[in-house]
C-alpha cells in the first residue's frame, strides 16, 4: 500500500487552506452606466431563467450545463414563497424546493445567479407566489403600504437572505449570487395604489438594501425604483429602455423567449430570428445584461400553475424544452448570437455607439474605443432585404435582421440567417404498459354523510378550502311538487370562477367554465327533477389562483350566486339564501387514494377497462415499469377529460383536454412580435402530453393514479418517450460561422473561412439514414426539400459516409468535400434532412 509522507501531508494541508481561502474569497460586484462590474471588470452578461421547482433536482445539473454550453453566464430564478412556507413558520426546502442545492449546482457548473426573491413573482405561478394563508392575516393588504404585509414580506425576504448568507452564496462571500431582485413589476401597480404604493416601494428598497447582501438589488419594470435599486426592463423588446439614473446599466431582466399557454388557448412560438434580433437591438443600443424568460420553462407540477387555467406545461417555447431537451434551431442560433456578441464585448463596453444611416431602413451602430471596433448593421424593414455598403464592403442584410461585425469588417453572424440544424420532435410509444387497472367511484351518494359545514347562503370558495384542494362541494335540497314539474325546469348558477360540475339527484347535468380573462361565468342547463326532495350538488373548482392584477388577493372564487331554478310551474325558485352544506375536497383526496401506501387499500375495484364506459368523478389506478432508455417521458392524456395525475404519490399536475382556439396563421419572423403572432396548435388539445420526470420512477411497479372529473377512456392513456425524429440543416458555402472566430494573442481576429453544417440527434439516438441531401441549389423547406438546377451527384454518398450510424456529424460545405464543383460561379448551399432513431 502506498504511504503518504509527512511533507506531502503538510503540502496538502496548506494547499487545501489556500484553495479554501480562494473559494471563500469575495467577489466584488459593482456597476456603472455601461454594465455590471465583477472584480473591477465590466461584463456583458447573458442570463437565462430556470425556475428550480419547475424541474427536478435530477434534471438541474444537465439543464445548467446546457445553459453554459449555450453561452449563458447567469442563471436567473424567482424564489417561490408558497412552496417554501406552506403554513406560517413551517418551512419546506426539500426536493424541488431545495434552493440551496439548486444554487450550489449553478456554482459547481461555473455560472452566476440572479436571485429574484420577489416575494411577489407573478410567473403564472399559483397566487403569484404568495402563500394563501397570507390572505387571512388580519388587516392585510398585499403589495402596498400595509404593516401586516410588510412584516410578512420582510420576514420571508430575511429568511431567504439569511439562508443564502449562512451558505455563503452571495458573491460578496465568494458565492455565485451576483444580483438579487425585490418586488416584481411594481410599475403598473404604483399607478393604481398612489401615494401608498410609492411609500411601499420606498420601504421595499430600504428594507432590501438594509439586508447588506453586498450585491446590487434590482427592481424590474419600476421606472421610479428608488436608489440604490437598479430599475430594469421586461418585454419582447427593450431597446427603447433607459434606466432612471445615468449611473445605472441598461438591463433586460425578462426577454420573453416565447409565451405561456392557458387551457383552451393556442401554443405560442417566438421565431428565433426575431428573438435574436431583439437581443442584438438591445445590445446595439447600449444594453449589457439580457435574461431569457424562460431559458427552460419546465412544468407546473402539482397545483402550482397560476391562473386560472395556466397549463401544466410551462414550456414557453424556450431554448431548452419542457423535457430538458435542446430546442433547435432556437438554442443553437442563440448560442451563435452570444458568441458573436462576446467577440464584441470589449468594444461594446468601452464606448457608446455612433449611429449612421446606411439606407432608408438601414442603420449602422459602431462601437470603437481602446483599439477595438465592432459594428451592428441593422435592417428594420419587415419584409425587404437590403444590400448596404459599410466600411467600403458590401453586406446583404435580410429583412428584419442585424449583422454583427466584431472587427467592423467581417460579418460573423446575422440574426435572420440560421446556420444550425432544426430538430423535429416526436412522442414515441415505450415498451412500458399500464397494467392492473383499478377504479374507485367518487360516489357522490354518500356526500351528505360527511359535510364539512353548513351555512345559510353561498360561501366564497377559498375562504372555505384555503386552497387545500381545487374542489369544493356546494349542496342543497329543494322540494318540488308534481304540478311544478309540468314545465321544463332548468338550473342557473352564477359563479365567480373558475369551473363547476353540476349534479342533480346524483346524475351529472353539465359543466360551466370561466376563462383566464374572465373568471366569472353562468351555468344554465336543463335539470331532471322529480316530485319531492331533490338533491343539488355543485362541484366548484379553482383551477389555479390568479397571479397578476391589482389586489388580486381580494378576487373571489366559487359559487356566489344567484342560484336559481327556472321553469317550474310556480315560477322561479331562488336557492341562493337557503341552507347549503359544504364539503372540502374529494372523498378520494381525503382518503389519500393518491398516496402509494393508502392506495393499496381494498377500496379499489379491479376492472377490465375495455368493459367500462366513461363516467365522471372516477379514480383510476395502474402500475407500470420504468421504460428502457434515457429519453424523457410523458403521458398521452388525449382520451381523457379533465383532472389530476399522480405518479408514486407525487402530482404531475392538472390535465385538461381542452381544444385550442386561436389564430394559427403561417408564422413569418419579420416584424414586431406579439402574443397574437405565430400561434400554433389551434383545434388540438392545448396540452396533450404531461411530463413524467424519470427521477420519480423506480425500475418496477410504479403507481399511476388519475382523478377524472368529466369522463374519459383510460384504456387509451399511454406512456410515451420524447425523442428527435429528424433533423434538417441548410447553409450556404462561405456562410459566416461565428465559432470559427478567435482572438489571437494580439487581440486580432482570426478567421477560418470554411463553413459546415452539423447534425445531431437526441440523447441515446444516432443518425439512421439520410432522407435528402443536395450540395448545389436545392429548394424547399425541411420536410419538403427538392433538388434545384444545380446538384452534386455525390451529395447523398458524402452525407451517408460521414453521418449514418453517428450520434453527430459535421460536413464541410465545399467543392472539395463533394469531389468537384457541380456548377461554376454559382453560390451553392448544402441542404440535408436526416432521420434519427
Ligand atoms: C412578466 C412577469 C413574469 C411572468 C411574465 C409572463 O410580466 O414579471 O413573472 O409572469 O410576465 O410570462
GROMACS .gro file of N, CA and C in nm, residues 129-269:
model
  423
  129UNK      N    1  -4.710   3.342  -0.619
  129UNK     CA    2  -4.603   3.304  -0.526
  129UNK      C    3  -4.638   3.326  -0.380
  130UNK      N    4  -4.747   3.399  -0.353
  130UNK     CA    5  -4.783   3.422  -0.213
  130UNK      C    6  -4.852   3.298  -0.155
  131UNK      N    7  -4.822   3.266  -0.029
  131UNK     CA    8  -4.896   3.158   0.035
  131UNK      C    9  -5.041   3.203   0.055
  132UNK      N   10  -5.134   3.111   0.042
  132UNK     CA   11  -5.275   3.150   0.055
  132UNK      C   12  -5.306   3.195   0.199
  133UNK      N   13  -5.235   3.139   0.297
  133UNK     CA   14  -5.262   3.181   0.435
  133UNK      C   15  -5.237   3.329   0.457
  134UNK      N   16  -5.149   3.387   0.374
  134UNK     CA   17  -5.114   3.528   0.389
  134UNK      C   18  -5.237   3.618   0.375
  135UNK      N   19  -5.327   3.573   0.287
  135UNK     CA   20  -5.450   3.648   0.263
  135UNK      C   21  -5.534   3.660   0.391
  136UNK      N   22  -5.516   3.565   0.483
  136UNK     CA   23  -5.601   3.563   0.603
  136UNK      C   24  -5.534   3.621   0.726
  137UNK      N   25  -5.418   3.683   0.706
  137UNK     CA   26  -5.355   3.755   0.816
  137UNK      C   27  -5.442   3.879   0.841
  138UNK      N   28  -5.488   3.899   0.965
  138UNK     CA   29  -5.582   4.009   0.989
  138UNK      C   30  -5.527   4.144   0.941
  139UNK      N   31  -5.612   4.215   0.872
  139UNK     CA   32  -5.579   4.352   0.829
  139UNK      C   33  -5.485   4.361   0.711
  140UNK      N   34  -5.461   4.247   0.644
  140UNK     CA   35  -5.357   4.251   0.540
  140UNK      C   36  -5.408   4.307   0.407
  141UNK      N   37  -5.322   4.372   0.337
  141UNK     CA   38  -5.347   4.417   0.201
  141UNK      C   39  -5.214   4.401   0.128
  142UNK      N   40  -5.218   4.328   0.016
  142UNK     CA   41  -5.092   4.288  -0.049
  142UNK      C   42  -5.025   4.404  -0.123
  143UNK      N   43  -4.895   4.404  -0.120
  143UNK     CA   44  -4.810   4.487  -0.206
  143UNK      C   45  -4.840   4.637  -0.194
  144UNK      N   46  -4.868   4.679  -0.072
  144UNK     CA   47  -4.889   4.822  -0.053
  144UNK      C   48  -4.841   4.858   0.087
  145UNK      N   49  -4.858   4.983   0.123
  145UNK     CA   50  -4.803   5.032   0.248
  145UNK      C   51  -4.891   4.982   0.364
  146UNK      N   52  -4.876   4.856   0.395
  146UNK     CA   53  -4.963   4.790   0.491
  146UNK      C   54  -4.874   4.711   0.587
  147UNK      N   55  -4.886   4.741   0.714
  147UNK     CA   56  -4.791   4.684   0.812
  147UNK      C   57  -4.790   4.532   0.812
  148UNK      N   58  -4.908   4.466   0.825
  148UNK     CA   59  -4.902   4.319   0.828
  148UNK      C   60  -4.835   4.261   0.704
  149UNK      N   61  -4.862   4.321   0.589
  149UNK     CA   62  -4.799   4.269   0.466
  149UNK      C   63  -4.648   4.291   0.470
  150UNK      N   64  -4.610   4.411   0.506
  150UNK     CA   65  -4.467   4.444   0.505
  150UNK      C   66  -4.391   4.355   0.604
  151UNK      N   67  -4.455   4.330   0.720
  151UNK     CA   68  -4.391   4.244   0.819
  151UNK      C   69  -4.367   4.104   0.760
  152UNK      N   70  -4.471   4.051   0.696
  152UNK     CA   71  -4.458   3.916   0.640
  152UNK      C   72  -4.355   3.913   0.527
  153UNK      N   73  -4.360   4.014   0.442
  153UNK     CA   74  -4.267   4.019   0.328
  153UNK      C   75  -4.122   4.029   0.379
  154UNK      N   76  -4.105   4.113   0.478
  154UNK     CA   77  -3.969   4.129   0.533
  154UNK      C   78  -3.923   3.997   0.597
  155UNK      N   79  -4.015   3.933   0.668
  155UNK     CA   80  -3.981   3.807   0.734
  155UNK      C   81  -3.932   3.705   0.633
  156UNK      N   82  -4.003   3.690   0.523
  156UNK     CA   83  -3.962   3.588   0.425
  156UNK      C   84  -3.833   3.629   0.354
  157UNK      N   85  -3.824   3.758   0.320
  157UNK     CA   86  -3.703   3.805   0.250
  157UNK      C   87  -3.581   3.783   0.340
  158UNK      N   88  -3.596   3.814   0.468
  158UNK     CA   89  -3.484   3.794   0.562
  158UNK      C   90  -3.450   3.646   0.573
  159UNK      N   91  -3.554   3.565   0.573
  159UNK     CA   92  -3.531   3.420   0.583
  159UNK      C   93  -3.443   3.373   0.467
  160UNK      N   94  -3.477   3.415   0.347
  160UNK     CA   95  -3.402   3.370   0.228
  160UNK      C   96  -3.261   3.430   0.227
  161UNK      N   97  -3.253   3.560   0.254
  161UNK     CA   98  -3.121   3.624   0.254
  161UNK      C   99  -3.033   3.559   0.362
  162UNK      N  100  -3.092   3.534   0.479
  162UNK     CA  101  -3.017   3.472   0.589
  162UNK      C  102  -2.965   3.334   0.549
  163UNK      N  103  -3.051   3.260   0.479
  163UNK     CA  104  -3.014   3.126   0.437
  163UNK      C  105  -2.897   3.131   0.337
  164UNK      N  106  -2.908   3.225   0.243
  164UNK     CA  107  -2.802   3.240   0.142
  164UNK      C  108  -2.672   3.281   0.210
  165UNK      N  109  -2.685   3.372   0.308
  165UNK     CA  110  -2.563   3.417   0.377
  165UNK      C  111  -2.500   3.303   0.454
  166UNK      N  112  -2.583   3.225   0.523
  166UNK     CA  113  -2.521   3.121   0.605
  166UNK      C  114  -2.458   3.013   0.517
  167UNK      N  115  -2.503   3.002   0.392
  167UNK     CA  116  -2.440   2.906   0.300
  167UNK      C  117  -2.331   2.973   0.216
  168UNK      N  118  -2.304   3.099   0.246
  168UNK     CA  119  -2.200   3.177   0.174
  168UNK      C  120  -2.225   3.178   0.024
  169UNK      N  121  -2.346   3.213  -0.012
  169UNK     CA  122  -2.381   3.205  -0.154
  169UNK      C  123  -2.380   3.341  -0.226
  170UNK      N  124  -2.372   3.450  -0.150
  170UNK     CA  125  -2.360   3.579  -0.219
  170UNK      C  126  -2.216   3.596  -0.270
  171UNK      N  127  -2.203   3.664  -0.383
  171UNK     CA  128  -2.070   3.686  -0.442
  171UNK      C  129  -1.979   3.754  -0.341
  172UNK      N  130  -2.038   3.843  -0.261
  172UNK     CA  131  -1.958   3.913  -0.159
  172UNK      C  132  -1.897   3.815  -0.059
  173UNK      N  133  -1.948   3.693  -0.056
  173UNK     CA  134  -1.895   3.591   0.034
  173UNK      C  135  -1.821   3.482  -0.043
  174UNK      N  136  -1.802   3.505  -0.173
  174UNK     CA  137  -1.738   3.403  -0.255
  174UNK      C  138  -1.837   3.313  -0.327
  175UNK      N  139  -1.965   3.341  -0.315
  175UNK     CA  140  -2.069   3.258  -0.378
  175UNK      C  141  -2.106   3.306  -0.517
  176UNK      N  142  -2.203   3.240  -0.581
  176UNK     CA  143  -2.238   3.274  -0.720
  176UNK      C  144  -2.342   3.385  -0.736
  177UNK      N  145  -2.410   3.425  -0.627
  177UNK     CA  146  -2.519   3.524  -0.645
  177UNK      C  147  -2.461   3.663  -0.665
  178UNK      N  148  -2.477   3.715  -0.786
  178UNK     CA  149  -2.420   3.847  -0.815
  178UNK      C  150  -2.527   3.957  -0.812
  179UNK      N  151  -2.653   3.917  -0.817
  179UNK     CA  152  -2.763   4.014  -0.821
  179UNK      C  153  -2.882   3.955  -0.748
  180UNK      N  154  -2.968   4.040  -0.695
  180UNK     CA  155  -3.097   3.988  -0.649
  180UNK      C  156  -3.206   4.091  -0.674
  181UNK      N  157  -3.327   4.044  -0.669
  181UNK     CA  158  -3.440   4.132  -0.703
  181UNK      C  159  -3.539   4.137  -0.588
  182UNK      N  160  -3.591   4.255  -0.565
  182UNK     CA  161  -3.701   4.271  -0.468
  182UNK      C  162  -3.822   4.320  -0.546
  183UNK      N  163  -3.943   4.273  -0.503
  183UNK     CA  164  -4.069   4.302  -0.573
  183UNK      C  165  -4.061   4.253  -0.718
  184UNK      N  166  -4.161   4.283  -0.798
  184UNK     CA  167  -4.163   4.240  -0.938
  184UNK      C  168  -4.264   4.324  -1.013
  185UNK      N  169  -4.217   4.396  -1.112
  185UNK     CA  170  -4.304   4.476  -1.199
  185UNK      C  171  -4.403   4.560  -1.118
  186UNK      N  172  -4.351   4.640  -1.027
  186UNK     CA  173  -4.443   4.720  -0.945
  186UNK      C  174  -4.491   4.844  -1.020
  187UNK      N  175  -4.425   4.877  -1.128
  187UNK     CA  176  -4.458   4.998  -1.203
  187UNK      C  177  -4.606   5.012  -1.235
  188UNK      N  178  -4.668   4.902  -1.278
  188UNK     CA  179  -4.809   4.914  -1.317
  188UNK      C  180  -4.898   4.925  -1.194
  189UNK      N  181  -4.856   4.870  -1.080
  189UNK     CA  182  -4.938   4.876  -0.959
  189UNK      C  183  -4.934   5.016  -0.898
  190UNK      N  184  -4.814   5.074  -0.900
  190UNK     CA  185  -4.796   5.201  -0.830
  190UNK      C  186  -4.894   5.306  -0.882
  191UNK      N  187  -4.926   5.292  -1.010
  191UNK     CA  188  -5.022   5.387  -1.068
  191UNK      C  189  -5.157   5.373  -0.999
  192UNK      N  190  -5.194   5.249  -0.969
  192UNK     CA  191  -5.324   5.222  -0.906
  192UNK      C  192  -5.322   5.259  -0.757
  193UNK      N  193  -5.208   5.236  -0.694
  193UNK     CA  194  -5.203   5.245  -0.548
  193UNK      C  195  -5.169   5.384  -0.496
  194UNK      N  196  -5.126   5.474  -0.584
  194UNK     CA  197  -5.100   5.613  -0.548
  194UNK      C  198  -4.992   5.627  -0.442
  195UNK      N  199  -5.009   5.722  -0.350
  195UNK     CA  200  -4.904   5.750  -0.251
  195UNK      C  201  -4.869   5.627  -0.166
  196UNK      N  202  -4.968   5.542  -0.136
  196UNK     CA  203  -4.938   5.422  -0.055
  196UNK      C  204  -4.843   5.330  -0.132
  197UNK      N  205  -4.861   5.327  -0.263
  197UNK     CA  206  -4.773   5.246  -0.347
  197UNK      C  207  -4.632   5.300  -0.345
  198UNK      N  208  -4.621   5.431  -0.353
  198UNK     CA  209  -4.490   5.497  -0.351
  198UNK      C  210  -4.420   5.470  -0.217
  199UNK      N  211  -4.498   5.485  -0.108
  199UNK     CA  212  -4.439   5.462   0.025
  199UNK      C  213  -4.393   5.317   0.037
  200UNK      N  214  -4.472   5.226  -0.019
  200UNK     CA  215  -4.438   5.084  -0.010
  200UNK      C  216  -4.309   5.052  -0.085
  201UNK      N  217  -4.297   5.107  -0.205
  201UNK     CA  218  -4.180   5.071  -0.286
  201UNK      C  219  -4.053   5.136  -0.226
  202UNK      N  220  -4.070   5.253  -0.164
  202UNK     CA  221  -3.956   5.313  -0.093
  202UNK      C  222  -3.915   5.225   0.024
  203UNK      N  223  -4.015   5.177   0.095
  203UNK     CA  224  -3.989   5.087   0.208
  203UNK      C  225  -3.918   4.960   0.159
  204UNK      N  226  -3.970   4.902   0.050
  204UNK     CA  227  -3.914   4.776  -0.001
  204UNK      C  228  -3.766   4.794  -0.038
  205UNK      N  229  -3.736   4.907  -0.100
  205UNK     CA  230  -3.597   4.934  -0.141
  205UNK      C  231  -3.508   4.945  -0.017
  206UNK      N  232  -3.557   5.016   0.081
  206UNK     CA  233  -3.478   5.037   0.203
  206UNK      C  234  -3.459   4.906   0.279
  207UNK      N  235  -3.568   4.830   0.284
  207UNK     CA  236  -3.563   4.703   0.355
  207UNK      C  237  -3.459   4.611   0.291
  208UNK      N  238  -3.466   4.602   0.158
  208UNK     CA  239  -3.374   4.514   0.086
  208UNK      C  240  -3.230   4.561   0.105
  209UNK      N  241  -3.211   4.691   0.085
  209UNK     CA  242  -3.076   4.746   0.096
  209UNK      C  243  -3.019   4.721   0.235
  210UNK      N  244  -3.107   4.729   0.335
  210UNK     CA  245  -3.065   4.711   0.474
  210UNK      C  246  -3.019   4.569   0.504
  211UNK      N  247  -3.046   4.475   0.413
  211UNK     CA  248  -3.007   4.336   0.439
  211UNK      C  249  -2.859   4.310   0.409
  212UNK      N  250  -2.794   4.410   0.350
  212UNK     CA  251  -2.648   4.406   0.332
  212UNK      C  252  -2.598   4.275   0.272
  213UNK      N  253  -2.646   4.250   0.153
  213UNK     CA  254  -2.604   4.127   0.084
  213UNK      C  255  -2.469   4.148   0.015
  214UNK      N  256  -2.433   4.274  -0.006
  214UNK     CA  257  -2.306   4.302  -0.074
  214UNK      C  258  -2.316   4.292  -0.225
  215UNK      N  259  -2.436   4.267  -0.278
  215UNK     CA  260  -2.454   4.265  -0.424
  215UNK      C  261  -2.572   4.355  -0.460
  216UNK      N  262  -2.573   4.411  -0.583
  216UNK     CA  263  -2.679   4.506  -0.618
  216UNK      C  264  -2.819   4.443  -0.619
  217UNK      N  265  -2.916   4.525  -0.589
  217UNK     CA  266  -3.057   4.485  -0.596
  217UNK      C  267  -3.120   4.542  -0.722
  218UNK      N  268  -3.209   4.462  -0.781
  218UNK     CA  269  -3.282   4.507  -0.899
  218UNK      C  270  -3.429   4.523  -0.866
  219UNK      N  271  -3.494   4.615  -0.940
  219UNK     CA  272  -3.640   4.622  -0.941
  219UNK      C  273  -3.678   4.625  -1.088
  220UNK      N  274  -3.756   4.525  -1.132
  220UNK     CA  275  -3.787   4.523  -1.274
  220UNK      C  276  -3.916   4.599  -1.302
  221UNK      N  277  -3.923   4.658  -1.419
  221UNK     CA  278  -4.042   4.732  -1.465
  221UNK      C  279  -4.094   4.823  -1.354
  222UNK      N  280  -4.009   4.906  -1.304
  222UNK     CA  281  -4.046   5.001  -1.199
  222UNK      C  282  -3.963   5.125  -1.223
  223UNK      N  283  -4.018   5.214  -1.308
  223UNK     CA  284  -3.940   5.329  -1.352
  223UNK      C  285  -3.895   5.417  -1.236
  224UNK      N  286  -3.976   5.419  -1.128
  224UNK     CA  287  -3.942   5.506  -1.015
  224UNK      C  288  -3.864   5.433  -0.907
  225UNK      N  289  -3.800   5.323  -0.944
  225UNK     CA  290  -3.726   5.247  -0.843
  225UNK      C  291  -3.633   5.340  -0.766
  226UNK      N  292  -3.647   5.340  -0.632
  226UNK     CA  293  -3.563   5.431  -0.553
  226UNK      C  294  -3.417   5.384  -0.549
  227UNK      N  295  -3.326   5.475  -0.517
  227UNK     CA  296  -3.185   5.440  -0.500
  227UNK      C  297  -3.172   5.341  -0.385
  228UNK      N  298  -3.079   5.251  -0.384
  228UNK     CA  299  -2.987   5.220  -0.492
  228UNK      C  300  -3.035   5.105  -0.581
  229UNK      N  301  -3.166   5.088  -0.594
  229UNK     CA  302  -3.219   4.980  -0.678
  229UNK      C  303  -3.188   5.012  -0.825
  230UNK      N  304  -3.152   4.910  -0.901
  230UNK     CA  305  -3.136   4.931  -1.046
  230UNK      C  306  -3.269   4.894  -1.110
  231UNK      N  307  -3.330   4.988  -1.180
  231UNK     CA  308  -3.455   4.952  -1.249
  231UNK      C  309  -3.422   4.889  -1.383
  232UNK      N  310  -3.497   4.784  -1.416
  232UNK     CA  311  -3.466   4.706  -1.536
  232UNK      C  312  -3.594   4.690  -1.621
  233UNK      N  313  -3.575   4.636  -1.739
  233UNK     CA  314  -3.686   4.626  -1.835
  233UNK      C  315  -3.730   4.480  -1.850
  234UNK      N  316  -3.858   4.455  -1.874
  234UNK     CA  317  -3.912   4.324  -1.912
  234UNK      C  318  -3.995   4.344  -2.039
  235UNK      N  319  -3.988   4.252  -2.132
  235UNK     CA  320  -4.074   4.265  -2.251
  235UNK      C  321  -4.024   4.183  -2.368
  236UNK      N  322  -4.094   4.193  -2.480
  236UNK     CA  323  -4.048   4.126  -2.602
  236UNK      C  324  -3.928   4.200  -2.664
  237UNK      N  325  -3.926   4.330  -2.644
  237UNK     CA  326  -3.814   4.414  -2.690
  237UNK      C  327  -3.785   4.513  -2.578
  238UNK      N  328  -3.662   4.553  -2.563
  238UNK     CA  329  -3.631   4.652  -2.458
  238UNK      C  330  -3.528   4.754  -2.503
  239UNK      N  331  -3.506   4.767  -2.634
  239UNK     CA  332  -3.404   4.862  -2.680
  239UNK      C  333  -3.440   5.007  -2.646
  240UNK      N  334  -3.570   5.034  -2.635
  240UNK     CA  335  -3.616   5.171  -2.607
  240UNK      C  336  -3.590   5.212  -2.462
  241UNK      N  337  -3.552   5.118  -2.378
  241UNK     CA  338  -3.547   5.141  -2.234
  241UNK      C  339  -3.421   5.216  -2.192
  242UNK      N  340  -3.438   5.310  -2.097
  242UNK     CA  341  -3.320   5.367  -2.030
  242UNK      C  342  -3.345   5.365  -1.880
  243UNK      N  343  -3.243   5.330  -1.803
  243UNK     CA  344  -3.261   5.329  -1.657
  243UNK      C  345  -3.285   5.469  -1.604
  244UNK      N  346  -3.336   5.478  -1.479
  244UNK     CA  347  -3.380   5.608  -1.429
  244UNK      C  348  -3.267   5.698  -1.377
  245UNK      N  349  -3.144   5.648  -1.375
  245UNK     CA  350  -3.029   5.732  -1.335
  245UNK      C  351  -2.913   5.703  -1.430
  246UNK      N  352  -2.834   5.807  -1.461
  246UNK     CA  353  -2.726   5.787  -1.558
  246UNK      C  354  -2.616   5.694  -1.509
  247UNK      N  355  -2.612   5.663  -1.380
  247UNK     CA  356  -2.505   5.574  -1.331
  247UNK      C  357  -2.545   5.426  -1.335
  248UNK      N  358  -2.666   5.396  -1.388
  248UNK     CA  359  -2.712   5.258  -1.385
  248UNK      C  360  -2.699   5.192  -1.522
  249UNK      N  361  -2.666   5.062  -1.524
  249UNK     CA  362  -2.655   4.993  -1.653
  249UNK      C  363  -2.792   4.962  -1.711
  250UNK      N  364  -2.794   4.941  -1.839
  250UNK     CA  365  -2.920   4.911  -1.908
  250UNK      C  366  -2.939   4.759  -1.907
  251UNK      N  367  -3.035   4.712  -1.830
  251UNK     CA  368  -3.052   4.568  -1.809
  251UNK      C  369  -3.191   4.521  -1.849
  252UNK      N  370  -3.195   4.401  -1.905
  252UNK     CA  371  -3.322   4.342  -1.952
  252UNK      C  372  -3.344   4.213  -1.874
  253UNK      N  373  -3.428   4.217  -1.773
  253UNK     CA  374  -3.445   4.100  -1.685
  253UNK      C  375  -3.541   3.996  -1.740
  254UNK      N  376  -3.625   4.035  -1.836
  254UNK     CA  377  -3.712   3.932  -1.898
  254UNK      C  378  -3.722   3.957  -2.048
  255UNK      N  379  -3.638   3.887  -2.122
  255UNK     CA  380  -3.651   3.885  -2.268
  255UNK      C  381  -3.737   3.763  -2.295
  256UNK      N  382  -3.863   3.784  -2.328
  256UNK     CA  383  -3.957   3.673  -2.337
  256UNK      C  384  -3.925   3.587  -2.460
  257UNK      N  385  -3.882   3.463  -2.432
  257UNK     CA  386  -3.838   3.375  -2.541
  257UNK      C  387  -3.956   3.314  -2.615
  258UNK      N  388  -4.073   3.321  -2.556
  258UNK     CA  389  -4.196   3.268  -2.615
  258UNK      C  390  -4.308   3.322  -2.528
  259UNK      N  391  -4.403   3.236  -2.495
  259UNK     CA  392  -4.510   3.282  -2.408
  259UNK      C  393  -4.574   3.158  -2.343
  260UNK      N  394  -4.648   3.179  -2.236
  260UNK     CA  395  -4.712   3.068  -2.166
  260UNK      C  396  -4.845   3.031  -2.233
  261UNK      N  397  -4.899   2.916  -2.198
  261UNK     CA  398  -5.028   2.874  -2.254
  261UNK      C  399  -5.131   2.863  -2.144
  262UNK      N  400  -5.256   2.881  -2.183
  262UNK     CA  401  -5.368   2.855  -2.092
  262UNK      C  402  -5.456   2.751  -2.157
  263UNK      N  403  -5.519   2.666  -2.075
  263UNK     CA  404  -5.606   2.562  -2.128
  263UNK      C  405  -5.713   2.626  -2.216
  264UNK      N  406  -5.727   2.573  -2.337
  264UNK     CA  407  -5.825   2.628  -2.430
  264UNK      C  408  -5.765   2.730  -2.524
  265UNK      N  409  -5.642   2.771  -2.497
  265UNK     CA  410  -5.575   2.867  -2.584
  265UNK      C  411  -5.471   2.797  -2.670
  266UNK      N  412  -5.413   2.869  -2.766
  266UNK     CA  413  -5.313   2.809  -2.853
  266UNK      C  414  -5.177   2.802  -2.783
  267UNK      N  415  -5.082   2.736  -2.846
  267UNK     CA  416  -4.943   2.747  -2.801
  267UNK      C  417  -4.879   2.864  -2.874
  268UNK      N  418  -4.775   2.918  -2.814
  268UNK     CA  419  -4.711   3.037  -2.872
  268UNK      C  420  -4.568   3.004  -2.910
  269UNK      N  421  -4.532   3.045  -3.031
  269UNK     CA  422  -4.394   3.026  -3.074
  269UNK      C  423  -4.335   3.162  -3.103
   0.00000   0.00000   0.00000
